Tab-separated table of C-alpha atoms in Angstrom:
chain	number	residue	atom	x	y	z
A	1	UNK	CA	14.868	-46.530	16.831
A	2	UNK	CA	11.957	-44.688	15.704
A	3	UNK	CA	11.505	-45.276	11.519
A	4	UNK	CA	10.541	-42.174	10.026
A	5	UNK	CA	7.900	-42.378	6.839
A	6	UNK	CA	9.541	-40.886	3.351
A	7	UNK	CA	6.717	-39.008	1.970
A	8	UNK	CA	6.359	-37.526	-1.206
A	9	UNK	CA	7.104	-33.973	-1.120
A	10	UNK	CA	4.225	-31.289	-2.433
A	11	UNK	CA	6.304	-28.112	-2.262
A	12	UNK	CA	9.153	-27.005	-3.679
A	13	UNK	CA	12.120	-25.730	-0.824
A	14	UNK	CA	14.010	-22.651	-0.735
A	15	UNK	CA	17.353	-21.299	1.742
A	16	UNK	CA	15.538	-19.084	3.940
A	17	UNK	CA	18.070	-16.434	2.892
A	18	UNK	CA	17.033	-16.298	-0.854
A	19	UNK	CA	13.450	-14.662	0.572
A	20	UNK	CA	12.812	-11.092	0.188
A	21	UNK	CA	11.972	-9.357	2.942
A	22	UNK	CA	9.452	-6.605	3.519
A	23	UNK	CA	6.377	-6.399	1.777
A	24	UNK	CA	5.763	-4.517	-1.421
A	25	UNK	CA	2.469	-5.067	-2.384
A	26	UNK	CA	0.401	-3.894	-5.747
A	27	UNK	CA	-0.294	-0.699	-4.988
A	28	UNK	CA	3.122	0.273	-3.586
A	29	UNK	CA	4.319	2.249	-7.028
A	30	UNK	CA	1.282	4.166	-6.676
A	31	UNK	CA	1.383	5.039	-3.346
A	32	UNK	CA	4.593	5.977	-3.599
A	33	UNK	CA	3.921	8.339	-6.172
A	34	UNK	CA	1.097	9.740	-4.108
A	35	UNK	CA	3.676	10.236	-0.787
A	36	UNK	CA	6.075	11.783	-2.917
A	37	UNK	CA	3.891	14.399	-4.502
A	38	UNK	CA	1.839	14.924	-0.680
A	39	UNK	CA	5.779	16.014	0.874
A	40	UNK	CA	5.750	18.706	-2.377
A	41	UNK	CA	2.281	19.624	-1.258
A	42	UNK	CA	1.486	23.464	-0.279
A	43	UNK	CA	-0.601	23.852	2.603
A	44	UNK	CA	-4.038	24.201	1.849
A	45	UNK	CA	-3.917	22.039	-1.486
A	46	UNK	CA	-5.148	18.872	-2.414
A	47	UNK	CA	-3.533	16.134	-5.019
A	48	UNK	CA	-6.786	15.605	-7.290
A	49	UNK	CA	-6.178	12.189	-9.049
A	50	UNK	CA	-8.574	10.751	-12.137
A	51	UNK	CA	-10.221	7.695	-10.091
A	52	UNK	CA	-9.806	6.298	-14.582
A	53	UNK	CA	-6.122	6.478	-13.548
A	54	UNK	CA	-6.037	4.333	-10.187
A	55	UNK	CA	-4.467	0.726	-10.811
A	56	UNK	CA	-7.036	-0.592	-8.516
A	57	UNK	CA	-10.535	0.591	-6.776
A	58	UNK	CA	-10.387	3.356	-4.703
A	59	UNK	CA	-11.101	1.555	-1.550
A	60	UNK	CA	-7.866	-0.588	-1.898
A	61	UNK	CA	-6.118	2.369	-2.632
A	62	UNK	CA	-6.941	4.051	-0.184
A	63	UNK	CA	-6.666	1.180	2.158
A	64	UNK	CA	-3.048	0.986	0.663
A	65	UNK	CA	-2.496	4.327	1.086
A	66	UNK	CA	-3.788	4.174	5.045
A	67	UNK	CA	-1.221	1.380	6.064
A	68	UNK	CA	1.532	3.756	4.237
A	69	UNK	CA	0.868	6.665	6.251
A	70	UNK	CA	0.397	5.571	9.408
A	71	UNK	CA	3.362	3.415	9.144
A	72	UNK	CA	5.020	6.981	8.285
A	73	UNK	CA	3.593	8.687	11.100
A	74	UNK	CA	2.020	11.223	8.837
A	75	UNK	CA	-1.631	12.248	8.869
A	76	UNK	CA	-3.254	12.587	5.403
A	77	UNK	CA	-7.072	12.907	5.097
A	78	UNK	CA	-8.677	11.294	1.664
A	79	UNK	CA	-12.195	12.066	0.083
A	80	UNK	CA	-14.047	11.238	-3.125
A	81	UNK	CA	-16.195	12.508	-5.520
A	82	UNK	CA	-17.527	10.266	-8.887
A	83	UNK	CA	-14.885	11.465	-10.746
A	84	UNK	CA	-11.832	11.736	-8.068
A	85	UNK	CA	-9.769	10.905	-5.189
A	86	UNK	CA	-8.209	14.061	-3.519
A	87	UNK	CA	-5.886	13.661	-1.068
A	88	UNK	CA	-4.426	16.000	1.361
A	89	UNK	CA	-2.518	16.666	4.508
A	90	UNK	CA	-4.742	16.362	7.735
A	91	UNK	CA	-4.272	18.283	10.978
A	92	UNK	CA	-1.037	17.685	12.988
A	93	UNK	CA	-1.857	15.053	16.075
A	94	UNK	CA	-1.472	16.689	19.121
């Protein structure tokens, strides 16, 4: 028989069922906030949002905001300005 070595253990264990699934990330209030004003949207109209008010820079955000959508299937176009992040609904894939 093969005598296995006790070693000292460095991490704490867990049941696998006790971990969450899914991921929900730091930006996922805001994006969510920005999804649910974008399906409220008119055509033609852009959500203009303080870049002062963003949680995080606006390249995470939008990079946050990117993974959102696409997982959504929805096409949203994004732009900036020093001031602003606008953010509107792109063309329709054909």
């Amino acid at each position: 028989m093969r005598q296995e070595r006790m070693t000292k253990a460095n991490f704490k264990t867990t049941d696998v069922a006790n971990i969450p699934t899914g991921r929900r990330g730091k930006h996922h209030a805001v994006v969510a906030d920005i999804l649910k004003e974008l399906d409220g949207l008119q055509a033609g109209r852009a959500l203009k949002i303080p870049l002062a008010d963003l949680p995080d820079t606006v390249v995470n955000v939008r990079s946050a905001l990117n993974r959102a959508t696409r997982k959504l299937g929805k096409n949203v176009d994004t732009a900036t300005d020093e001031n602003f992040l606008y953010i509107w609904h792109g063309p329709r894939a054909q």
